[in-house]
mmCIF file of C-alpha atoms and ligand atoms in Angstrom:
data_model
loop_
_atom_site.group_PDB
_atom_site.id
_atom_site.type_symbol
_atom_site.label_atom_id
_atom_site.label_comp_id
_atom_site.label_asym_id
_atom_site.label_seq_id
_atom_site.Cartn_x
_atom_site.Cartn_y
_atom_site.Cartn_z
ATOM 1 C CA UNK A 151 84.144 107.182 71.244
ATOM 2 C CA UNK A 152 83.439 110.450 70.174
ATOM 3 C CA UNK A 153 79.475 110.725 70.344
ATOM 4 C CA UNK A 154 79.844 110.575 74.067
ATOM 5 C CA UNK A 155 82.099 113.110 75.437
ATOM 6 C CA UNK A 156 82.280 111.933 79.257
ATOM 7 C CA UNK A 157 83.764 115.258 80.523
ATOM 8 C CA UNK A 158 81.088 117.370 79.135
ATOM 9 C CA UNK A 159 78.524 115.074 80.799
ATOM 10 C CA UNK A 160 79.442 115.576 84.382
ATOM 11 C CA UNK A 161 78.105 119.145 85.465
ATOM 12 C CA UNK A 162 76.498 121.101 88.180
ATOM 13 C CA UNK A 163 72.961 122.315 88.039
ATOM 14 C CA UNK A 164 72.917 124.804 90.814
ATOM 15 C CA UNK A 165 73.773 122.779 94.119
ATOM 16 C CA UNK A 166 73.047 119.596 92.260
ATOM 17 C CA UNK A 167 75.773 117.293 90.393
ATOM 18 C CA UNK A 168 74.335 115.799 86.977
ATOM 19 C CA UNK A 169 75.498 113.279 84.507
ATOM 20 C CA UNK A 170 73.999 113.964 81.385
ATOM 21 C CA UNK A 171 71.270 115.966 83.110
ATOM 22 C CA UNK A 172 70.291 113.357 85.855
ATOM 23 C CA UNK A 173 71.121 114.121 89.568
ATOM 24 C CA UNK A 174 73.887 111.906 91.026
ATOM 25 C CA UNK A 175 75.700 111.926 94.365
ATOM 26 C CA UNK A 176 79.284 111.513 95.058
ATOM 27 C CA UNK A 177 79.696 108.862 97.868
ATOM 28 C CA UNK A 178 82.869 107.220 98.993
ATOM 29 C CA UNK A 179 83.605 103.505 99.552
ATOM 30 C CA UNK A 180 83.023 103.934 103.447
ATOM 31 C CA UNK A 181 79.386 104.841 102.766
ATOM 32 C CA UNK A 182 78.685 102.616 100.004
ATOM 33 C CA UNK A 183 80.292 99.394 102.025
ATOM 34 C CA UNK A 184 78.493 100.584 105.016
ATOM 35 C CA UNK A 185 75.261 100.359 103.166
ATOM 36 C CA UNK A 186 75.988 96.904 101.886
ATOM 37 C CA UNK A 187 77.054 95.782 105.184
ATOM 38 C CA UNK A 188 73.855 96.960 106.685
ATOM 39 C CA UNK A 189 71.620 95.534 104.236
ATOM 40 C CA UNK A 190 73.392 92.198 104.551
ATOM 41 C CA UNK A 191 73.564 91.873 108.121
ATOM 42 C CA UNK A 192 70.174 93.172 108.684
ATOM 43 C CA UNK A 193 67.795 91.494 106.169
ATOM 44 C CA UNK A 194 70.158 88.595 104.828
ATOM 45 C CA UNK A 195 69.159 87.499 101.386
ATOM 46 C CA UNK A 196 66.142 90.136 101.288
ATOM 47 C CA UNK A 197 69.071 92.831 101.732
ATOM 48 C CA UNK A 198 71.072 91.394 99.040
ATOM 49 C CA UNK A 199 68.067 91.329 96.728
ATOM 50 C CA UNK A 200 67.496 95.079 97.808
ATOM 51 C CA UNK A 201 70.917 95.982 96.878
ATOM 52 C CA UNK A 202 70.617 94.180 93.580
ATOM 53 C CA UNK A 203 67.247 95.638 92.772
ATOM 54 C CA UNK A 204 67.853 99.120 93.406
ATOM 55 C CA UNK A 205 71.113 99.040 91.239
ATOM 56 C CA UNK A 206 69.136 97.398 88.743
ATOM 57 C CA UNK A 207 66.331 99.729 88.352
ATOM 58 C CA UNK A 208 68.454 102.768 88.794
ATOM 59 C CA UNK A 209 70.702 101.710 85.750
ATOM 60 C CA UNK A 210 67.884 100.836 83.749
ATOM 61 C CA UNK A 211 66.437 104.253 83.985
ATOM 62 C CA UNK A 212 69.848 106.142 83.580
ATOM 63 C CA UNK A 213 70.924 104.091 80.475
ATOM 64 C CA UNK A 214 67.350 104.403 79.001
ATOM 65 C CA UNK A 215 67.707 108.049 79.446
ATOM 66 C CA UNK A 216 71.344 108.254 77.818
ATOM 67 C CA UNK A 217 70.435 106.038 74.961
ATOM 68 C CA UNK A 218 67.295 108.167 74.203
ATOM 69 C CA UNK A 219 69.527 111.398 74.333
ATOM 70 C CA UNK A 220 72.371 109.798 72.228
ATOM 71 C CA UNK A 221 70.109 108.268 69.633
ATOM 72 C CA UNK A 222 73.153 107.785 67.442
ATOM 73 C CA UNK A 223 74.042 105.102 69.337
ATOM 74 C CA UNK A 224 72.354 102.224 68.105
ATOM 75 C CA UNK A 225 74.463 99.088 67.641
ATOM 76 C CA UNK A 226 74.829 96.456 70.411
ATOM 77 C CA UNK A 227 78.648 96.996 70.372
ATOM 78 C CA UNK A 228 78.390 100.801 70.773
ATOM 79 C CA UNK A 229 75.711 100.388 73.415
ATOM 80 C CA UNK A 230 77.871 97.987 75.463
ATOM 81 C CA UNK A 231 80.785 100.332 74.802
ATOM 82 C CA UNK A 232 78.785 103.236 76.229
ATOM 83 C CA UNK A 233 77.743 101.220 79.262
ATOM 84 C CA UNK A 234 81.242 100.228 80.293
ATOM 85 C CA UNK A 235 82.508 103.918 79.905
ATOM 86 C CA UNK A 236 79.718 105.080 81.973
ATOM 87 C CA UNK A 237 80.750 102.377 84.630
ATOM 88 C CA UNK A 238 84.334 103.261 84.387
ATOM 89 C CA UNK A 239 83.752 107.014 84.410
ATOM 90 C CA UNK A 240 81.444 106.807 87.421
ATOM 91 C CA UNK A 241 84.325 105.473 89.350
ATOM 92 C CA UNK A 242 82.503 102.039 89.566
ATOM 93 C CA UNK A 243 85.465 100.114 87.798
ATOM 94 C CA UNK A 244 86.203 98.086 84.716
ATOM 95 C CA UNK A 245 83.708 95.873 83.098
ATOM 96 C CA UNK A 246 84.246 93.602 80.165
ATOM 97 C CA UNK A 247 81.309 92.344 78.206
ATOM 98 C CA UNK A 248 83.042 89.209 76.971
ATOM 99 C CA UNK A 249 80.122 87.184 75.613
ATOM 100 C CA UNK A 250 76.811 88.792 75.046
ATOM 101 C CA UNK A 251 73.660 87.310 73.544
ATOM 102 C CA UNK A 252 69.940 88.070 74.024
ATOM 103 C CA UNK A 253 69.474 85.144 76.366
ATOM 104 C CA UNK A 254 72.928 84.609 77.812
ATOM 105 C CA UNK A 255 76.071 86.690 78.776
ATOM 106 C CA UNK A 256 79.318 86.564 80.415
ATOM 107 C CA UNK A 257 80.803 89.538 81.982
ATOM 108 C CA UNK A 258 83.925 90.302 83.920
ATOM 109 C CA UNK A 259 85.289 92.819 86.146
ATOM 110 C CA UNK A 260 88.813 93.221 86.582
ATOM 111 C CA UNK A 261 88.662 96.103 89.042
ATOM 112 C CA UNK A 262 85.689 97.810 91.092
ATOM 113 C CA UNK A 263 84.796 100.388 93.507
ATOM 114 C CA UNK A 264 82.880 97.866 95.690
ATOM 115 C CA UNK A 265 85.696 95.371 95.479
ATOM 116 C CA UNK A 266 88.456 97.915 96.697
ATOM 117 C CA UNK A 267 86.288 99.556 99.026
ATOM 118 C CA UNK A 268 85.191 96.149 100.645
ATOM 119 C CA UNK A 269 88.645 94.804 100.740
ATOM 120 C CA UNK A 270 89.805 98.029 102.390
ATOM 121 C CA UNK A 271 87.431 98.133 104.942
ATOM 122 C CA UNK A 272 86.654 94.416 105.773
ATOM 123 C CA UNK A 273 89.299 92.236 103.717
ATOM 124 C CA UNK A 274 88.394 89.041 102.214
ATOM 125 C CA UNK A 275 84.940 87.390 102.384
ATOM 126 C CA UNK A 276 83.811 83.925 101.870
ATOM 127 C CA UNK A 277 80.993 84.527 99.551
ATOM 128 C CA UNK A 278 80.710 86.685 96.150
ATOM 129 C CA UNK A 279 79.820 90.270 97.254
ATOM 130 C CA UNK A 280 79.171 92.353 94.235
ATOM 131 C CA UNK A 281 75.456 92.571 94.636
ATOM 132 C CA UNK A 282 75.443 96.218 93.259
ATOM 133 C CA UNK A 283 77.273 95.215 89.956
ATOM 134 C CA UNK A 284 75.111 92.196 89.445
ATOM 135 C CA UNK A 285 71.981 94.625 89.481
ATOM 136 C CA UNK A 286 73.900 97.136 87.197
ATOM 137 C CA UNK A 287 74.424 94.527 84.675
ATOM 138 C CA UNK A 288 70.936 93.272 84.973
ATOM 139 C CA UNK A 289 69.586 96.663 84.289
ATOM 140 C CA UNK A 290 72.103 97.503 81.514
ATOM 141 C CA UNK A 291 71.120 94.369 79.423
ATOM 142 C CA UNK A 292 67.444 94.750 80.017
ATOM 143 C CA UNK A 293 67.729 98.503 78.651
ATOM 144 C CA UNK A 294 70.076 97.227 75.631
ATOM 145 C CA UNK A 295 67.849 94.319 74.646
ATOM 146 C CA UNK A 296 64.504 96.332 75.284
ATOM 147 C CA UNK A 297 63.379 93.592 77.848
ATOM 148 C CA UNK A 298 61.386 94.626 80.931
ATOM 149 C CA UNK A 299 62.975 95.263 84.400
ATOM 150 C CA UNK A 300 63.670 91.889 86.130
ATOM 151 C CA UNK A 301 63.982 89.942 82.913
ATOM 152 C CA UNK A 302 67.440 88.775 83.424
ATOM 153 C CA UNK A 303 69.002 87.128 86.455
ATOM 154 C CA UNK A 304 72.652 87.851 87.173
ATOM 155 C CA UNK A 305 75.035 85.511 89.207
ATOM 156 C CA UNK A 306 78.386 86.105 90.214
ATOM 157 C CA UNK A 307 80.397 83.002 89.571
ATOM 158 C CA UNK A 308 83.870 84.142 90.926
ATOM 159 C CA UNK A 309 84.641 87.486 92.901
ATOM 160 C CA UNK A 310 87.776 89.489 93.777
ATOM 161 C CA UNK A 311 86.220 89.940 97.240
ATOM 162 C CA UNK A 312 86.978 86.101 97.773
ATOM 163 C CA UNK A 313 90.384 86.794 96.231
ATOM 164 C CA UNK A 314 89.292 85.344 92.993
ATOM 165 C CA UNK A 315 91.444 86.790 90.139
ATOM 166 C CA UNK A 316 88.506 88.514 88.696
ATOM 167 C CA UNK A 317 84.696 88.956 89.252
ATOM 168 C CA UNK A 318 82.703 86.810 86.699
ATOM 169 C CA UNK A 319 79.108 87.372 86.080
ATOM 170 C CA UNK A 320 76.698 84.862 84.389
ATOM 171 C CA UNK A 321 73.688 86.386 83.000
ATOM 172 C CA UNK A 322 70.338 84.422 81.991
ATOM 173 C CA UNK A 323 66.726 84.657 81.449
ATOM 174 C CA UNK A 324 64.945 84.588 84.637
ATOM 175 C CA UNK B 181 84.585 133.517 107.154
ATOM 176 C CA UNK B 182 87.378 132.829 104.943
ATOM 177 C CA UNK B 183 86.036 129.535 103.405
ATOM 178 C CA UNK B 184 85.669 130.049 99.625
ATOM 179 C CA UNK B 185 82.826 127.402 98.945
ATOM 180 C CA UNK B 186 83.141 127.678 95.246
ATOM 181 C CA UNK B 187 86.863 127.009 95.193
ATOM 182 C CA UNK B 188 86.262 123.753 97.089
ATOM 183 C CA UNK B 189 83.412 122.683 94.783
ATOM 184 C CA UNK B 190 85.555 123.643 91.607
ATOM 185 C CA UNK B 191 88.638 121.269 93.087
ATOM 186 C CA UNK B 192 85.852 118.245 93.779
ATOM 187 C CA UNK B 193 84.298 118.859 90.127
ATOM 188 C CA UNK B 194 87.817 118.882 88.800
ATOM 189 C CA UNK B 195 89.252 115.887 90.875
ATOM 190 C CA UNK B 196 86.118 113.869 90.079
ATOM 191 C CA UNK B 197 86.886 113.880 86.301
ATOM 192 C CA UNK B 198 90.354 112.226 86.943
ATOM 193 C CA UNK B 199 90.369 108.332 86.621
ATOM 194 C CA UNK B 200 93.127 106.071 87.217
ATOM 195 C CA UNK B 201 93.220 103.057 84.855
ATOM 196 C CA UNK B 202 91.113 100.885 86.792
ATOM 197 C CA UNK B 203 88.152 102.975 86.928
ATOM 198 C CA UNK B 204 88.654 104.005 90.441
ATOM 199 C CA UNK B 205 88.364 107.606 91.405
ATOM 200 C CA UNK B 206 90.685 108.277 94.284
ATOM 201 C CA UNK B 207 90.058 111.906 95.582
ATOM 202 C CA UNK B 208 90.352 113.543 99.018
ATOM 203 C CA UNK B 209 91.822 110.302 100.497
ATOM 204 C CA UNK B 210 88.824 108.084 99.615
ATOM 205 C CA UNK B 211 87.466 106.192 96.650
ATOM 206 C CA UNK B 212 84.566 108.178 95.164
ATOM 207 C CA UNK B 213 81.798 106.920 93.239
ATOM 208 C CA UNK B 214 79.339 108.783 91.159
ATOM 209 C CA UNK B 215 75.996 107.291 90.970
ATOM 210 C CA UNK B 216 72.322 108.504 90.630
ATOM 211 C CA UNK B 217 70.499 109.536 93.782
ATOM 212 C CA UNK B 218 67.751 107.441 92.964
ATOM 213 C CA UNK B 219 69.680 104.508 93.921
ATOM 214 C CA UNK B 220 70.460 105.793 97.476
ATOM 215 C CA UNK B 221 67.008 106.835 98.008
ATOM 216 C CA UNK B 222 65.461 103.459 96.920
ATOM 217 C CA UNK B 223 67.963 101.653 98.938
ATOM 218 C CA UNK B 224 67.409 103.563 102.055
ATOM 219 C CA UNK B 225 63.552 104.169 101.898
ATOM 220 C CA UNK B 226 62.858 100.576 100.900
ATOM 221 C CA UNK B 227 65.032 99.110 103.565
ATOM 222 C CA UNK B 228 62.963 101.114 105.989
ATOM 223 C CA UNK B 229 59.709 99.773 104.534
ATOM 224 C CA UNK B 230 61.033 96.046 104.345
ATOM 225 C CA UNK B 231 61.939 96.534 108.052
ATOM 226 C CA UNK B 232 58.336 97.353 108.524
ATOM 227 C CA UNK B 233 56.586 99.094 111.545
ATOM 228 C CA UNK B 234 57.954 96.957 114.368
ATOM 229 C CA UNK B 235 61.457 97.672 113.291
ATOM 230 C CA UNK B 236 60.944 101.119 111.966
ATOM 231 C CA UNK B 237 63.215 102.716 114.621
ATOM 232 C CA UNK B 238 65.913 100.187 114.068
ATOM 233 C CA UNK B 239 65.925 100.814 110.473
ATOM 234 C CA UNK B 240 66.394 104.611 110.801
ATOM 235 C CA UNK B 241 69.012 104.282 113.591
ATOM 236 C CA UNK B 242 70.965 101.743 111.230
ATOM 237 C CA UNK B 243 70.955 104.248 108.312
ATOM 238 C CA UNK B 244 71.904 107.106 110.402
ATOM 239 C CA UNK B 245 74.859 105.055 112.047
ATOM 240 C CA UNK B 246 75.848 103.827 108.602
ATOM 241 C CA UNK B 247 76.038 107.606 107.656
ATOM 242 C CA UNK B 248 77.713 108.867 110.515
ATOM 243 C CA UNK B 249 80.373 106.155 110.607
ATOM 244 C CA UNK B 250 81.068 106.961 107.101
ATOM 245 C CA UNK B 251 80.904 110.785 107.507
ATOM 246 C CA UNK B 252 83.516 110.109 110.201
ATOM 247 C CA UNK B 253 86.032 108.129 108.340
ATOM 248 C CA UNK B 254 85.392 109.935 105.408
ATOM 249 C CA UNK B 255 85.992 113.471 106.458
ATOM 250 C CA UNK B 256 88.996 112.186 108.423
ATOM 251 C CA UNK B 257 90.369 110.853 105.188
ATOM 252 C CA UNK B 258 89.360 114.086 103.336
ATOM 253 C CA UNK B 259 91.074 116.419 105.827
ATOM 254 C CA UNK B 260 94.165 114.363 106.016
ATOM 255 C CA UNK B 261 94.321 114.362 102.265
ATOM 256 C CA UNK B 262 96.863 116.267 99.920
ATOM 257 C CA UNK B 263 93.857 118.004 98.322
ATOM 258 C CA UNK B 264 92.565 119.385 101.521
ATOM 259 C CA UNK B 265 96.076 120.621 102.442
ATOM 260 C CA UNK B 266 96.184 122.302 98.942
ATOM 261 C CA UNK B 267 92.815 123.529 98.505
ATOM 262 C CA UNK B 268 91.111 124.010 101.961
ATOM 263 C CA UNK B 269 93.710 124.238 104.627
ATOM 264 C CA UNK B 270 95.131 127.616 103.504
ATOM 265 C CA UNK B 271 91.432 128.829 104.111
ATOM 266 C CA UNK B 272 91.004 127.484 107.510
ATOM 267 C CA UNK B 273 91.783 129.876 110.349
ATOM 268 C CA UNK B 274 90.202 127.947 113.186
ATOM 269 C CA UNK B 275 88.420 124.883 114.167
ATOM 270 C CA UNK B 276 84.874 126.332 113.170
ATOM 271 C CA UNK B 277 86.257 126.833 109.586
ATOM 272 C CA UNK B 278 86.951 123.208 109.309
ATOM 273 C CA UNK B 279 83.255 122.570 109.763
ATOM 274 C CA UNK B 280 82.551 125.026 106.981
ATOM 275 C CA UNK B 281 85.108 123.244 104.838
ATOM 276 C CA UNK B 282 83.384 119.997 105.468
ATOM 277 C CA UNK B 283 80.033 121.585 104.624
ATOM 278 C CA UNK B 284 81.361 122.723 101.249
ATOM 279 C CA UNK B 285 82.756 119.394 100.327
ATOM 280 C CA UNK B 286 79.288 118.085 101.219
ATOM 281 C CA UNK B 287 77.544 120.372 98.841
ATOM 282 C CA UNK B 288 80.334 119.767 96.017
ATOM 283 C CA UNK B 289 79.241 115.800 96.610
ATOM 284 C CA UNK B 290 75.710 116.819 95.463
ATOM 285 C CA UNK B 291 74.097 116.242 98.744
ATOM 286 C CA UNK B 292 71.995 119.263 99.004
ATOM 287 C CA UNK B 293 72.547 123.181 99.430
ATOM 288 C CA UNK B 294 73.598 122.896 103.068
ATOM 289 C CA UNK B 295 74.617 125.672 104.943
ATOM 290 C CA UNK B 296 75.788 126.318 108.594
ATOM 291 C CA UNK B 297 73.080 128.373 110.309
ATOM 292 C CA UNK B 298 74.666 128.246 113.896
ATOM 293 C CA UNK B 299 77.719 126.949 115.367
ATOM 294 C CA UNK B 300 78.399 126.952 119.090
ATOM 295 C CA UNK B 301 82.198 125.738 119.435
ATOM 296 C CA UNK B 302 81.926 122.199 121.109
ATOM 297 C CA UNK B 303 78.080 122.344 121.891
ATOM 298 C CA UNK B 304 75.857 122.719 119.019
ATOM 299 C CA UNK B 305 75.853 122.721 115.225
ATOM 300 C CA UNK B 306 72.790 123.600 113.125
ATOM 301 C CA UNK B 307 72.764 122.942 109.412
ATOM 302 C CA UNK B 308 69.902 123.859 107.164
ATOM 303 C CA UNK B 309 69.262 122.667 103.438
ATOM 304 C CA UNK B 310 66.414 124.010 101.184
ATOM 305 C CA UNK B 311 67.107 121.211 98.965
ATOM 306 C CA UNK B 312 68.499 117.863 100.008
ATOM 307 C CA UNK B 313 68.514 114.692 97.595
ATOM 308 C CA UNK B 314 67.117 112.465 100.358
ATOM 309 C CA UNK B 315 64.104 114.722 100.938
ATOM 310 C CA UNK B 316 63.521 115.543 97.252
ATOM 311 C CA UNK B 317 63.850 111.967 96.431
ATOM 312 C CA UNK B 318 61.371 110.782 99.072
ATOM 313 C CA UNK B 319 58.849 113.295 97.959
ATOM 314 C CA UNK B 320 59.239 112.272 94.230
ATOM 315 C CA UNK B 321 59.536 108.452 94.849
ATOM 316 C CA UNK B 322 57.160 107.952 97.871
ATOM 317 C CA UNK B 323 55.019 111.145 98.094
ATOM 318 C CA UNK B 324 54.615 113.444 101.358
ATOM 319 C CA UNK B 325 56.201 111.716 104.453
ATOM 320 C CA UNK B 326 54.909 111.448 107.763
ATOM 321 C CA UNK B 327 58.414 112.009 109.500
ATOM 322 C CA UNK B 328 61.763 113.376 108.583
ATOM 323 C CA UNK B 329 63.661 111.378 106.026
ATOM 324 C CA UNK B 330 67.268 112.688 105.711
ATOM 325 C CA UNK B 331 68.994 109.912 107.353
ATOM 326 C CA UNK B 332 72.336 110.217 105.579
ATOM 327 C CA UNK B 333 72.653 114.085 106.202
ATOM 328 C CA UNK B 334 71.425 113.578 109.936
ATOM 329 C CA UNK B 335 74.388 111.021 110.534
ATOM 330 C CA UNK B 336 77.097 113.262 108.569
ATOM 331 C CA UNK B 337 75.768 116.487 110.745
ATOM 332 C CA UNK B 338 76.904 114.499 114.029
ATOM 333 C CA UNK B 339 80.114 113.222 112.298
ATOM 334 C CA UNK B 340 81.268 116.724 111.512
ATOM 335 C CA UNK B 341 80.963 117.669 115.201
ATOM 336 C CA UNK B 342 82.666 114.279 116.300
ATOM 337 C CA UNK B 343 85.746 115.027 114.111
ATOM 338 C CA UNK B 344 86.177 118.696 115.348
ATOM 339 C CA UNK B 345 85.069 118.541 119.010
ATOM 340 C CA UNK B 346 85.127 114.770 119.856
ATOM 341 C CA UNK B 347 88.065 112.738 121.272
ATOM 342 C CA UNK B 348 90.878 112.159 118.852
ATOM 343 C CA UNK B 349 90.259 109.823 115.888
ATOM 344 C CA UNK B 350 89.129 107.214 115.949
ATOM 345 C CA UNK B 351 87.729 107.615 119.535
ATOM 346 C CA UNK B 352 85.401 110.394 118.901
ATOM 347 C CA UNK B 353 82.631 108.739 116.964
ATOM 348 C CA UNK B 354 79.128 109.484 118.588
ATOM 349 C CA UNK B 355 80.429 111.990 120.984
ATOM 350 C CA UNK B 356 77.849 114.074 119.172
ATOM 351 C CA UNK B 357 74.383 113.080 117.540
ATOM 352 C CA UNK B 358 71.993 115.102 115.222
ATOM 353 C CA UNK B 359 68.204 115.127 114.967
ATOM 354 C CA UNK B 360 66.245 116.418 112.103
ATOM 355 C CA UNK B 361 64.108 118.941 113.260
ATOM 356 C CA UNK B 362 62.246 119.687 110.310
ATOM 357 C CA UNK B 363 62.357 118.288 106.824
ATOM 358 C CA UNK B 364 60.979 119.101 103.304
ATOM 359 C CA UNK B 365 59.951 115.336 102.848
ATOM 360 C CA UNK B 366 57.043 116.084 105.298
ATOM 361 C CA UNK B 367 56.232 119.559 104.141
ATOM 362 C CA UNK B 368 58.492 121.823 105.984
ATOM 363 C CA UNK B 369 60.179 124.658 104.139
ATOM 364 C CA UNK B 370 63.707 123.255 104.614
ATOM 365 C CA UNK B 371 65.326 120.411 106.320
ATOM 366 C CA UNK B 372 67.336 121.166 109.335
ATOM 367 C CA UNK B 373 69.942 119.335 111.558
ATOM 368 C CA UNK B 374 70.757 120.057 114.984
ATOM 369 C CA UNK B 375 74.010 118.132 116.247
ATOM 370 C CA UNK B 376 74.681 118.183 120.064
ATOM 371 C CA UNK B 377 76.812 116.699 122.628
ATOM 372 C CA UNK B 378 74.842 113.971 124.332
ATOM 373 C CA UNK B 379 74.811 110.623 125.751
ATOM 374 C CA UNK B 380 72.574 109.763 122.954
ATOM 375 C CA UNK B 381 73.349 106.771 120.608
ATOM 376 C CA UNK B 382 71.456 106.532 117.370
ATOM 377 C CA UNK B 383 68.803 104.390 118.025
ATOM 378 C CA UNK B 384 65.739 106.484 117.572
HETATM 379 ZN ZN1 ZN C 699 82.940 90.429 93.006
HETATM 380 ZN ZN1 ZN C 700 65.035 116.318 105.407
#
């Protein structure tokens, strides 16, 4: 894709780091996974929900900003491409939008920061653990289909943290 | 001091543009992610809110602990890395320079305009920031705070001292701990972190 030149989007604004003008922080898997573990262990399902919602809300606003900025990106295909490019270039991993409809979607991830980080720190787990990515996907599709925050619910059917071959996400209307 | 902060920032910015085919950024011995500060602030401060008044101290301690453990492992990885050897090590003349190198990496990561104000070897580290993403984010997302809010930087300040003056890795964690003595989120002119050696464990 030529409209969105990734290398020019990541910059410094004084001491801040920005992507397309929006402030970001670089963090490593130690911190991201520590935060996840803290949320899950301390608050249980409420902590999982917090991870999901925070990622959903953040990605919703970030992508909204990007699509407003790059208003030539209009088709569903190009928007999905841009979203997966963003995911990849933020070091979050690889995401494949396998089947996407306004009311239903199947998405797979063959590699991710959170999976790599979790397995490196804690090894295999028994339950799906990509709460961040679930939220990220929900926010992305809500922006792309111009739905309000919270419109979609994303479940993870298979997860590499459980040593499944890939992470598979199912999206439906809430 | 011989630490060239801009050189370290440049190395991090260039390195963070390199991707392997799986969309993972392996840099300075860790896997990096680049994500909006809004996410980290929402997660941390909503966690504190969800824990409620009775568990407020526990929430803060957990957030500081998550950051101190992370800072300890992360910066251990960083100083062991090939990039550190190439870029930073040639500028490091003594242990104190290592802390300056750590702080430069933290600035490069977009955590704030951190600067070392005082360093008493083995005793005390004072770091100041006029702008941290936590304080700024709290003000923007929640309004003026009643107490200091930079839990991540507080944990990390302790970790820096643990790595330099604590026992050898991995036994030096929590040898030091930091307080945030003033914070922009509650209207102070800057955020200030003071790490000292103490029996303190992060539970307040
Ligand atoms: Zn997964
Ligand atoms: Zn502060």
